[in-house]
Short mmCIF file of C-alpha atoms and ligand atoms in Angstrom, two decimals:
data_model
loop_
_atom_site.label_atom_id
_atom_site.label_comp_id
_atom_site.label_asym_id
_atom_site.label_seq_id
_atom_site.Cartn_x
_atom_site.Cartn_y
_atom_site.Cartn_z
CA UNK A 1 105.71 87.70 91.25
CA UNK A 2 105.70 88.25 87.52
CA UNK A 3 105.77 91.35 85.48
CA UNK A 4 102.74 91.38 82.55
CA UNK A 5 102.75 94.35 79.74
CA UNK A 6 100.24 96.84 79.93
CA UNK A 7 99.71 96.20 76.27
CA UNK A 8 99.70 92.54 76.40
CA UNK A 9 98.70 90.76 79.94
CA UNK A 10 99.08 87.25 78.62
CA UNK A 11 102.68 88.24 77.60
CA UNK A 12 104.38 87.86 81.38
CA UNK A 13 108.48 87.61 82.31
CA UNK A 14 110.43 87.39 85.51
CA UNK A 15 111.96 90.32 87.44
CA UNK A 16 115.72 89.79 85.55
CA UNK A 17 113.69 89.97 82.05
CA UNK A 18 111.95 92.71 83.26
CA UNK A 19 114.86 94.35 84.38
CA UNK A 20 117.02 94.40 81.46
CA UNK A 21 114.88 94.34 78.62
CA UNK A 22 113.36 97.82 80.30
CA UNK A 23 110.53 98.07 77.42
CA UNK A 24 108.50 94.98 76.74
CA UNK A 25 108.74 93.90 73.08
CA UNK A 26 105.24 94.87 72.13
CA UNK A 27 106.24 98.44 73.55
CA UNK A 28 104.15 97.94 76.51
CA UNK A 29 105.45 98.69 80.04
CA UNK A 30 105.95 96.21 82.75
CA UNK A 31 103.72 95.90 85.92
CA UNK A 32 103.61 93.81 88.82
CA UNK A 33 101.16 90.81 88.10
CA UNK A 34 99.93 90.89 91.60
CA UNK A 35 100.46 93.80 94.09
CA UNK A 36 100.96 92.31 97.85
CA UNK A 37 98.95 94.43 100.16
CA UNK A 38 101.33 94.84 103.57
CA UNK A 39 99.61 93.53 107.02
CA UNK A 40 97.75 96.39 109.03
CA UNK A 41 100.27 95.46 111.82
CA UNK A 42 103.02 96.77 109.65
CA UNK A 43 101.45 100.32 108.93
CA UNK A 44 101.00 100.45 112.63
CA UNK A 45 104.69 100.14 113.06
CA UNK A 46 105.74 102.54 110.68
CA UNK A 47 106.31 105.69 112.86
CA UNK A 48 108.98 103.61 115.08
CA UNK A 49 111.00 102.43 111.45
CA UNK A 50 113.84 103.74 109.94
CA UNK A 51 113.56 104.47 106.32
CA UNK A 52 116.06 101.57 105.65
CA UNK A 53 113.63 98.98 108.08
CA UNK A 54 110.69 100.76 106.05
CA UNK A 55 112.37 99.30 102.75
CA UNK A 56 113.45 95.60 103.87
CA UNK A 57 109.56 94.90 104.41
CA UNK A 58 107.86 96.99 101.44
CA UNK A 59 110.97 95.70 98.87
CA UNK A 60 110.53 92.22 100.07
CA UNK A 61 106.87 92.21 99.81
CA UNK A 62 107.09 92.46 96.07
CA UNK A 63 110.56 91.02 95.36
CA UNK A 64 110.99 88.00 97.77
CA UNK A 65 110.47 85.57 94.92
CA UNK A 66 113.29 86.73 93.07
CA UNK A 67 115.61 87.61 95.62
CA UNK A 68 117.31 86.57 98.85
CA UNK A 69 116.54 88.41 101.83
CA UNK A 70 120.35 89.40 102.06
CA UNK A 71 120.30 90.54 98.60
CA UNK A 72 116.85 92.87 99.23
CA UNK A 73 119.13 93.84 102.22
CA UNK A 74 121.81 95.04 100.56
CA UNK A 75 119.71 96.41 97.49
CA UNK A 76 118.09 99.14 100.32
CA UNK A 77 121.09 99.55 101.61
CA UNK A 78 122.48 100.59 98.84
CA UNK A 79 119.55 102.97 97.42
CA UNK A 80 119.13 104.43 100.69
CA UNK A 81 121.77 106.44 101.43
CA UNK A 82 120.56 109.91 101.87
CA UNK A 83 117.93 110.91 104.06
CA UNK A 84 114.51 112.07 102.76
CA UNK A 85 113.37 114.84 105.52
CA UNK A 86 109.54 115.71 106.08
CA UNK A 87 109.88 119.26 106.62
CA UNK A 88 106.74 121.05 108.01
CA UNK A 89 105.95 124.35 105.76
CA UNK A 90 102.87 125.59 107.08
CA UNK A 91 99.97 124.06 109.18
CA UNK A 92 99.09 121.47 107.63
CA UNK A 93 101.53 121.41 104.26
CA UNK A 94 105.14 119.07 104.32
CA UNK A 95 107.90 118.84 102.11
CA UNK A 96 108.81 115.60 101.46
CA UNK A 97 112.84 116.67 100.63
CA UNK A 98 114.07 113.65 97.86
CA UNK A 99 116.98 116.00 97.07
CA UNK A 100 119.63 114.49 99.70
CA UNK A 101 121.04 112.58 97.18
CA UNK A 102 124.24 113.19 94.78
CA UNK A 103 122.68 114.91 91.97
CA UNK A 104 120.21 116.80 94.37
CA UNK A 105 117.29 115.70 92.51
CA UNK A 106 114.89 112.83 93.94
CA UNK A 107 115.80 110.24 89.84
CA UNK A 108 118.67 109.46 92.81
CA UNK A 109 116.71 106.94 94.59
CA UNK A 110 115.52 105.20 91.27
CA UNK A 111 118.86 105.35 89.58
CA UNK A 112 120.64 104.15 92.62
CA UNK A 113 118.35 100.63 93.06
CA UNK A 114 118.15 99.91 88.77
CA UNK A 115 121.86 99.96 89.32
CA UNK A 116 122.37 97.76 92.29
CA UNK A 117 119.56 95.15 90.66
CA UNK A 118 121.10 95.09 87.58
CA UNK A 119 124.04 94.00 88.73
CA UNK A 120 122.63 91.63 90.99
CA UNK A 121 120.45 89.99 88.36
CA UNK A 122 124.09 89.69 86.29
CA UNK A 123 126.36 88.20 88.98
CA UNK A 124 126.10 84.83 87.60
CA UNK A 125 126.03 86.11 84.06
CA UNK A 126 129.61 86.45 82.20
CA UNK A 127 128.46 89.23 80.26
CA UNK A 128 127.97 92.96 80.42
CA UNK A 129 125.73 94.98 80.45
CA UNK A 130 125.35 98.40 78.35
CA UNK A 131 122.70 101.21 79.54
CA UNK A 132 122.20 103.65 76.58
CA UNK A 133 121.12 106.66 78.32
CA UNK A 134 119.97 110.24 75.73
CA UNK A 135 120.08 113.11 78.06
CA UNK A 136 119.31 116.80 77.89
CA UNK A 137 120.76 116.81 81.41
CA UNK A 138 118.99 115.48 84.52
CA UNK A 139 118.59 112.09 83.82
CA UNK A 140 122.15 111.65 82.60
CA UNK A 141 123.66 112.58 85.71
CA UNK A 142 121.01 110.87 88.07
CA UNK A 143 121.76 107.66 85.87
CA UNK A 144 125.95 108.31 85.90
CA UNK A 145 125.96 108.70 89.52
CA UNK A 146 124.17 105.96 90.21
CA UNK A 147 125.51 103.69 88.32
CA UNK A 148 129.13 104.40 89.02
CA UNK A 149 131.63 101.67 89.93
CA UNK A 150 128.72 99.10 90.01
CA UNK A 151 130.15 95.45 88.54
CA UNK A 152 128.89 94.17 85.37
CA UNK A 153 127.33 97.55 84.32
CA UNK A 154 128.43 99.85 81.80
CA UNK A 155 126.74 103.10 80.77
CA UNK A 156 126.63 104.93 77.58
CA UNK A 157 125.61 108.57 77.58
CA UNK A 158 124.87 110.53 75.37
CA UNK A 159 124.16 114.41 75.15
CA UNK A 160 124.05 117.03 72.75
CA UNK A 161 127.19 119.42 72.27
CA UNK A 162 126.47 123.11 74.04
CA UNK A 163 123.05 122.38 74.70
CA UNK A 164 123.29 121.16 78.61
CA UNK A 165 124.40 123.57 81.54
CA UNK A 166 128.06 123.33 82.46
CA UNK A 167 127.12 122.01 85.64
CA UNK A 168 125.09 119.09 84.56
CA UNK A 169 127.39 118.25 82.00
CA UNK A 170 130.08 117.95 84.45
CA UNK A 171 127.95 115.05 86.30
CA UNK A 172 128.57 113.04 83.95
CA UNK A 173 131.47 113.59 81.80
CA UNK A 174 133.83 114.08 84.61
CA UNK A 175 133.06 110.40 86.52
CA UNK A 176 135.20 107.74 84.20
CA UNK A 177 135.49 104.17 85.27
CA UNK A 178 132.16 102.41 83.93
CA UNK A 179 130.38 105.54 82.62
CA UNK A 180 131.53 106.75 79.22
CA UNK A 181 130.15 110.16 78.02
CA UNK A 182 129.63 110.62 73.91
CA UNK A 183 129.25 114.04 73.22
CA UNK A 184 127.04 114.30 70.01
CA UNK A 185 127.21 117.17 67.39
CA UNK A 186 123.42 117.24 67.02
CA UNK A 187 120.52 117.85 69.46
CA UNK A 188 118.47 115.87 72.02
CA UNK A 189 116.63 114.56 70.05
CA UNK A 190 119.64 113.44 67.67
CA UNK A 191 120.61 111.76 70.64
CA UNK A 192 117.50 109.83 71.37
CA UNK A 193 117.11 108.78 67.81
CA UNK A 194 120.15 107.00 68.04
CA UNK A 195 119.62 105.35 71.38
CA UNK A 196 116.23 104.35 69.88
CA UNK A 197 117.98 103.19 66.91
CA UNK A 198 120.42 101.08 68.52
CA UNK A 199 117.53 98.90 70.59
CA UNK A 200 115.81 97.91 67.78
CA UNK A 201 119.15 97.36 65.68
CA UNK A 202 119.42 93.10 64.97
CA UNK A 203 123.41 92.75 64.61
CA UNK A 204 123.76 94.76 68.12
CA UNK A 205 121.18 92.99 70.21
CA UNK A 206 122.05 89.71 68.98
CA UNK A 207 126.02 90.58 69.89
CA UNK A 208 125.33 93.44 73.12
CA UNK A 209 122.83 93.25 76.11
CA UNK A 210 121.45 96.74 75.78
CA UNK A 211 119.20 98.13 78.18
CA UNK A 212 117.35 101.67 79.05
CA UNK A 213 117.58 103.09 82.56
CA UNK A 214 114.54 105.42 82.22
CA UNK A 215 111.52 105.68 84.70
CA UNK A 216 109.74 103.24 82.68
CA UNK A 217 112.13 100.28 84.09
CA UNK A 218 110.27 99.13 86.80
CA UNK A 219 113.69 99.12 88.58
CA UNK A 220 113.87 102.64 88.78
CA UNK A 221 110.17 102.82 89.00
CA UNK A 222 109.16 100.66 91.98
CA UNK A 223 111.66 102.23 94.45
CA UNK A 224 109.80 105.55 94.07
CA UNK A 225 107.24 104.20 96.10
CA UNK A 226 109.15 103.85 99.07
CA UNK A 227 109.62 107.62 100.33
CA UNK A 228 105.39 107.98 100.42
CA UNK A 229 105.79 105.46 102.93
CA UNK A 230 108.29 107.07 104.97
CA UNK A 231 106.45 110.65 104.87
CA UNK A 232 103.22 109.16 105.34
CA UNK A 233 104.81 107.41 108.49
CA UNK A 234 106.45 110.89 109.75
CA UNK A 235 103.07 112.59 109.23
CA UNK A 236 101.31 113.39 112.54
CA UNK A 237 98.24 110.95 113.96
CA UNK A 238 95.22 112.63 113.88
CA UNK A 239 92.01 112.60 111.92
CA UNK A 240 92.90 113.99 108.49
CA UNK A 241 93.05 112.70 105.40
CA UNK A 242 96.25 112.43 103.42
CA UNK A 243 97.01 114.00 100.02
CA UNK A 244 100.49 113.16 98.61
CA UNK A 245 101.29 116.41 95.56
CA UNK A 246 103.51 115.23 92.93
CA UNK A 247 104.88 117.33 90.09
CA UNK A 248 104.98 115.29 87.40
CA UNK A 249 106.33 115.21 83.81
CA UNK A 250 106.28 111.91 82.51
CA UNK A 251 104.23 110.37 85.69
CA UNK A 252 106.67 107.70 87.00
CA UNK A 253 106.89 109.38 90.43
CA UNK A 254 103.02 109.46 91.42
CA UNK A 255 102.55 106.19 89.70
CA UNK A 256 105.39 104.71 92.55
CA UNK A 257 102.74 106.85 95.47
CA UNK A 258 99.30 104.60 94.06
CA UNK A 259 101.69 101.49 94.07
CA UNK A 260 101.92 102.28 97.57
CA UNK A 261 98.15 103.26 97.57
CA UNK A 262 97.67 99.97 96.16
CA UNK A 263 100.21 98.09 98.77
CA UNK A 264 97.65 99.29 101.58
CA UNK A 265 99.41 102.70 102.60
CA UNK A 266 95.99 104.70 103.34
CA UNK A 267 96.43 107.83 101.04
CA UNK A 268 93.26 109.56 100.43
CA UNK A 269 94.21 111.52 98.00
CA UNK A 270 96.57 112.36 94.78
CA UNK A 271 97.58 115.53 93.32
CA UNK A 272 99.00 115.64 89.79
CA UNK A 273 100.37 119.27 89.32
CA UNK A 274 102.26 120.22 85.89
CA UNK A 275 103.49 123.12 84.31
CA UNK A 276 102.14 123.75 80.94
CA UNK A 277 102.51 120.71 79.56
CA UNK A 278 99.00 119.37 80.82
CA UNK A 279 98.39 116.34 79.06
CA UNK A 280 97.26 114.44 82.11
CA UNK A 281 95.77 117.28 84.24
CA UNK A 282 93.32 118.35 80.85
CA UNK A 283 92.79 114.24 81.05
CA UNK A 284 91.45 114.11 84.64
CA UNK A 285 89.50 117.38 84.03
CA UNK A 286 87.49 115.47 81.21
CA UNK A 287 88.96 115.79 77.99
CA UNK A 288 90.80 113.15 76.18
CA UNK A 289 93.93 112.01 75.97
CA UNK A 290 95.72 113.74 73.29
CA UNK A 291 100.03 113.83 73.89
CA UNK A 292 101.30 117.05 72.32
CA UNK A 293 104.79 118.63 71.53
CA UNK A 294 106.84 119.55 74.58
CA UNK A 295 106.61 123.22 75.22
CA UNK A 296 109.91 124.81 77.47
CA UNK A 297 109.46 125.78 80.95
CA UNK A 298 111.34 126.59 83.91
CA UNK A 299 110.34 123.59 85.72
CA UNK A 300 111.89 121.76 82.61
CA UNK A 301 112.31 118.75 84.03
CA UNK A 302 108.54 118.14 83.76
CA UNK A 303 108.61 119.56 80.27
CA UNK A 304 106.92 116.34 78.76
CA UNK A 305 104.02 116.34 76.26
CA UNK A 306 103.76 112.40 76.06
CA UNK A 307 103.85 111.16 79.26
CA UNK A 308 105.56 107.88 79.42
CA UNK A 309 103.66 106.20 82.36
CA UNK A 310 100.45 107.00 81.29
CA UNK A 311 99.43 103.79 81.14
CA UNK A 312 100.47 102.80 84.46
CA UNK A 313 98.15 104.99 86.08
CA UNK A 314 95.46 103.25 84.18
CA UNK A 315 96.87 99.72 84.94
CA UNK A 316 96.63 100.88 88.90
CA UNK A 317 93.31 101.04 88.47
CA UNK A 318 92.20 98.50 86.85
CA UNK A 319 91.76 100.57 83.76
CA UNK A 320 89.01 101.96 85.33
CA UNK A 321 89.31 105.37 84.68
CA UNK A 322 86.40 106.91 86.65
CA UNK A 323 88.22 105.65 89.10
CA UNK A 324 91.74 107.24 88.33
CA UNK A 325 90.20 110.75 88.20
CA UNK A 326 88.37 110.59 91.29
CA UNK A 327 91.73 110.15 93.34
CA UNK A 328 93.97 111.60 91.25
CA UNK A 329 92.74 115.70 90.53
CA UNK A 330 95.11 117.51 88.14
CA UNK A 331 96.39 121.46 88.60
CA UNK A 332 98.78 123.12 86.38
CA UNK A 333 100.45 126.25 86.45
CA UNK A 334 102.38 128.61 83.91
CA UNK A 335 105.79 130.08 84.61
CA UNK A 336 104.30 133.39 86.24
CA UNK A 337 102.45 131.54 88.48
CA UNK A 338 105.23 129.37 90.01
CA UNK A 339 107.57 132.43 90.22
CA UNK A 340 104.87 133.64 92.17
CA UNK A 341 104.37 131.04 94.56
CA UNK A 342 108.12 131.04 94.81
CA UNK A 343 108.03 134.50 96.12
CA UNK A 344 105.02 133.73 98.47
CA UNK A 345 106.55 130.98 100.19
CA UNK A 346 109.78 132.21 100.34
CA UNK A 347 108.17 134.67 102.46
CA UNK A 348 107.60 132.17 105.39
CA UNK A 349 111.36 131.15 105.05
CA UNK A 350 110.95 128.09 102.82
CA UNK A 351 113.02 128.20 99.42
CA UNK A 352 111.31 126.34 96.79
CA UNK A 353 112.73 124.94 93.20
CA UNK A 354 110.57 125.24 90.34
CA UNK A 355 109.26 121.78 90.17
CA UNK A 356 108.39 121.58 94.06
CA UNK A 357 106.69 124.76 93.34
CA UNK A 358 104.37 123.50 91.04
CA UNK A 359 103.88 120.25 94.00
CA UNK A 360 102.97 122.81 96.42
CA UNK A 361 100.48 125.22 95.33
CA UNK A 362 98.36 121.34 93.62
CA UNK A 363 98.23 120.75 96.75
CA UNK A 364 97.20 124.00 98.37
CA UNK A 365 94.63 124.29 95.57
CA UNK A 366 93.49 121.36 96.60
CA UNK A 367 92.95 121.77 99.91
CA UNK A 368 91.13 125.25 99.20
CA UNK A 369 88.44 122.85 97.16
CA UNK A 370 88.34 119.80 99.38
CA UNK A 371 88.58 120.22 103.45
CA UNK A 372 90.00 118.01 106.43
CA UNK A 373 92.79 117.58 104.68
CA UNK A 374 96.67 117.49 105.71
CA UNK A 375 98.93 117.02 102.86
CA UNK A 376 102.56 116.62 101.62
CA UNK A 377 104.35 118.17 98.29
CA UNK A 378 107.34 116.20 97.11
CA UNK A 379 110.24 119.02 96.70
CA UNK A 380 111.74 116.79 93.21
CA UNK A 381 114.67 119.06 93.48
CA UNK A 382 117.27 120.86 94.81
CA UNK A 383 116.49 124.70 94.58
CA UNK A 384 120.53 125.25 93.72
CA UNK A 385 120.17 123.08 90.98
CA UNK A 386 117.75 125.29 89.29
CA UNK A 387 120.19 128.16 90.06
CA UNK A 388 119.52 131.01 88.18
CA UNK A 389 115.80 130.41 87.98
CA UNK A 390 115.66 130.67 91.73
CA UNK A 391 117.92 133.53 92.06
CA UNK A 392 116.28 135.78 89.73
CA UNK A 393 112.37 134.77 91.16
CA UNK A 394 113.61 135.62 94.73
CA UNK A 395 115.99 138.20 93.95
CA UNK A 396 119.17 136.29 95.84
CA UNK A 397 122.49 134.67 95.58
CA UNK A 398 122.03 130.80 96.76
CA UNK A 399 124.77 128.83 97.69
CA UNK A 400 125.48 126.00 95.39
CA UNK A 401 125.48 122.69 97.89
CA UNK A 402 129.43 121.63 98.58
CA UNK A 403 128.16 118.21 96.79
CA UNK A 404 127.63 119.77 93.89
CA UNK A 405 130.25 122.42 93.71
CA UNK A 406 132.71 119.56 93.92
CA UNK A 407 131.82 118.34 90.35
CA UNK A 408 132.68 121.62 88.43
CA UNK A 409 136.37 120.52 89.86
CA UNK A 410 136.65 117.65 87.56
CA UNK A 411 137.96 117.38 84.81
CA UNK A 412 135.66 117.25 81.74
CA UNK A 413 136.05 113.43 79.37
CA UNK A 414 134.06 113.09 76.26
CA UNK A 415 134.23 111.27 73.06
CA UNK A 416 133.10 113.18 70.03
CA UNK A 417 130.39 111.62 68.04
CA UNK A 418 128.24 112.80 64.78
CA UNK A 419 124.71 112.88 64.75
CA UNK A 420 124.51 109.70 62.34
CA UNK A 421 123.58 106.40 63.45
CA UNK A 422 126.18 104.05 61.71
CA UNK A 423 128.91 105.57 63.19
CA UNK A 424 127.47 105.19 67.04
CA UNK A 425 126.87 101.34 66.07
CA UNK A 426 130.57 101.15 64.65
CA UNK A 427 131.18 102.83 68.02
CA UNK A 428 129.31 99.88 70.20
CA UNK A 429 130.75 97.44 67.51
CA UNK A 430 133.95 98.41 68.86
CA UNK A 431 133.23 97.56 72.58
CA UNK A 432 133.21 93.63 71.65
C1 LIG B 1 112.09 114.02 86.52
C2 LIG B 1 111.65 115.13 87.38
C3 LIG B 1 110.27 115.38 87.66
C4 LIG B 1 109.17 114.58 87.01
O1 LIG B 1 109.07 113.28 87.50
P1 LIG B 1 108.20 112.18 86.71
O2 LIG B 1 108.42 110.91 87.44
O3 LIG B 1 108.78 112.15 85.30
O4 LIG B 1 106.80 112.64 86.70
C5 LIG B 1 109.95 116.38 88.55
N1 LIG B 1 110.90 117.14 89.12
C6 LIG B 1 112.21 116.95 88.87
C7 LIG B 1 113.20 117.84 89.53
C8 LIG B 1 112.64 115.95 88.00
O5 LIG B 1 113.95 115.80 87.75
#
């Protein structure tokens, strides 16, 4: 299988191009040229699989002419670690759990795979590779974690000074070995200049492999789709339909559930629920597509007003877009309502985080509209990582997971960096 640009389909590359180059050059993001649909034996099969069995078959479907069966072996292996429970909330309504992982938030599974292929796709390779990662917090300690200790890999991070939680910032800055943590006088956005700055930069590509780990690497994209298999293979056997809720931010997550759609996993139905930032929900309702500036929420990890994946929800479909927003409806929600819904559920003994709060009451909107429906909400995140927002909606003290209480005893390593381009190239200069 190749991967085409959604810009560009003539312009087509191999997985390992794919891989490391993240972006195509024409700014376009790589898809799948063809997407194998599984044998109807398979899905029968499902409910006796383990997650890890689930993976070999769906992982080899699409990679098998790039890798070895060992190496798609050891790839799941690898990603799948952690479990990802389908817990029943009400009749009807599951929580898909993807916060089992090491930074309690589901970018584990995605960061944990771009990692292992990486690496793979540079064993024969005598050269290094350098992930430039700008964080504000979550993805920078998703991407750390995952990447830790893996050969061949080294990753650059960089986040602004004072502006990310003590507890974030010490999932990343306290890890060493292959992850180095800059810690920039400036803001985000300083910080994604510069990473921006450096790919397009001449004198470094030509002497440094630099590469992105963000959800728009179909390395960390593609292995989202394998958890809507696994909860649509827990779900009971009856005659409902199947909605899969996803809160969504920059759309990588539900675009990995309609690759599964699209691999022959019968889901009926999506959900797209955002906070404020409802770029894609105004979309589906009719209007155009028109990005925006980011507004600040306490779901912030889904505080995006120019969703990257965009256009690989329109590449799923052919770029049929009638199409698009007749299986994909779009809720959002402001801040009020989620701490509402927080409150509501919390009631029937199920603690939500902000983001899976969002997830859930898409998808019990939904089901008010449409009926004969059974559905599942994916819970993105932890509800201790999201701390104080969850203690002040439900009025409690939550216990912070021992996982992730074991990070605030490390010991905090940062290099100090300006906000100004030339000095973070004489930085990478220096790695040579
Ligand atoms: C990143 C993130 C999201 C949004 O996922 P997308 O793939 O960007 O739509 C939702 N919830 C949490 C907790 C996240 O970290």
């Amino acid at each position: 299988m190749k991967f085409y640009s959604t810009n560009n389909s003539a312009h087509q590359v191999e997985l390992a191009e794919a891989v490391i180059k993240g972006l195509a050059p024409d700014q376009g993001l790589y898809m799948p040229t063809d997407i194998p649909v599984l044998p109807k034996e398979l899905f029968d099969k499902l409910p006796e699989m383990t997650f890890q069995e689930i993976g070999y078959e769906v992982i080899g479907a699409l990679f098998s002419s790039a890798l070895s069966q060992e190496q798609i072996k050891e790839l799941v292996d690898h990603t799948l670690v952690f479990d990802a429970p389908l817990v029943k909330v009400e009749e009807d309504v599951y929580s898909l759990e993807l916060f089992h992982g090491p930074t309690l938030a589901f970018k584990d599974f995605g960061a944990r795979f771009c990692s292992k292929l990486m690496s793979m796709l540079m064993e024969k390779s005598d050269r290094k590779v350098r992930v430039l990662v700008a964080t504000s917090g979550d993805t920078g300690s998703a991407v750390a974690n995952g990447f830790l200790g893996v050969d061949g890999v080294d990753v650059i991070i960089l986040f602004p000074k004072g502006k990310v939680s003590e507890l974030q910032e010490k999932q990343f800055t306290t890890l060493g070995q292959n992850i180095t943590a800059l810690e920039v006088d400036g803001v985000f956005d300083d910080c994604q200049r510069m990473v921006k700055e450096a790919f397009l930069d001449e004198e470094l590509n030509e002497k440094l492999l630099l590469t992105s780990a963000n959800s728009i690497n179909v390395a960390r994209w593609i292995p989202q789709c394998l958890y809507y298999f696994y909860a649509f293979s827990r779900l009971p056997k009856n005659d409902k339909k199947v909605a899969f809720a996803v809160p969504s931010g920059n759309f990588g997550n539900i675009a990995a559930g309609i690759l599964a759609q699209r691999m022959g996993l019968p889901i009926d139905q999506f959900v797209a629920a955002t906070n404020v930032n409802k770029v894609v929900p105004d979309y589906l309702n009719g209007a155009d597509f028109a990005a925006m500036a980011s507004i600040a929420t306490i779901s912030n990890s889904m505080d995006v007003g120019n969703p990257s994946n965009f256009p690989r929800l329109l590449a799923l479909y052919g770029e049929d877009e009638q199409l698009l927003k007749d299986n994909v409806k779009g809720y959002f929600y402001s801040d009020a309502e989620t701490v509402e819904v927080m409150q509501e559920v919390k009631k029937s003994g199920y603690t939500l985080d902000p983001h899976g709060a969002v997830g859930y009451k898409g998808l019990k909107d939904f089901m008010a509209e449409y009926d004969g429906f059974q559905g599942v909400f994916l819970e993105t995140a932890h509800p201790g990582k999201f701390r104080e927002t969850v203690e002040k909606a439900l009025n409690l003290k939550l216990e912070l997971p021992e996982r992730l209480a074991a990070f605030m005893d490390g010991q905090k390593k940062v290099e100090a960096m300006g906000n100004d381009f030339e000095e973070f190239k004489g930085y990478l200069k220096s790695l040579l």
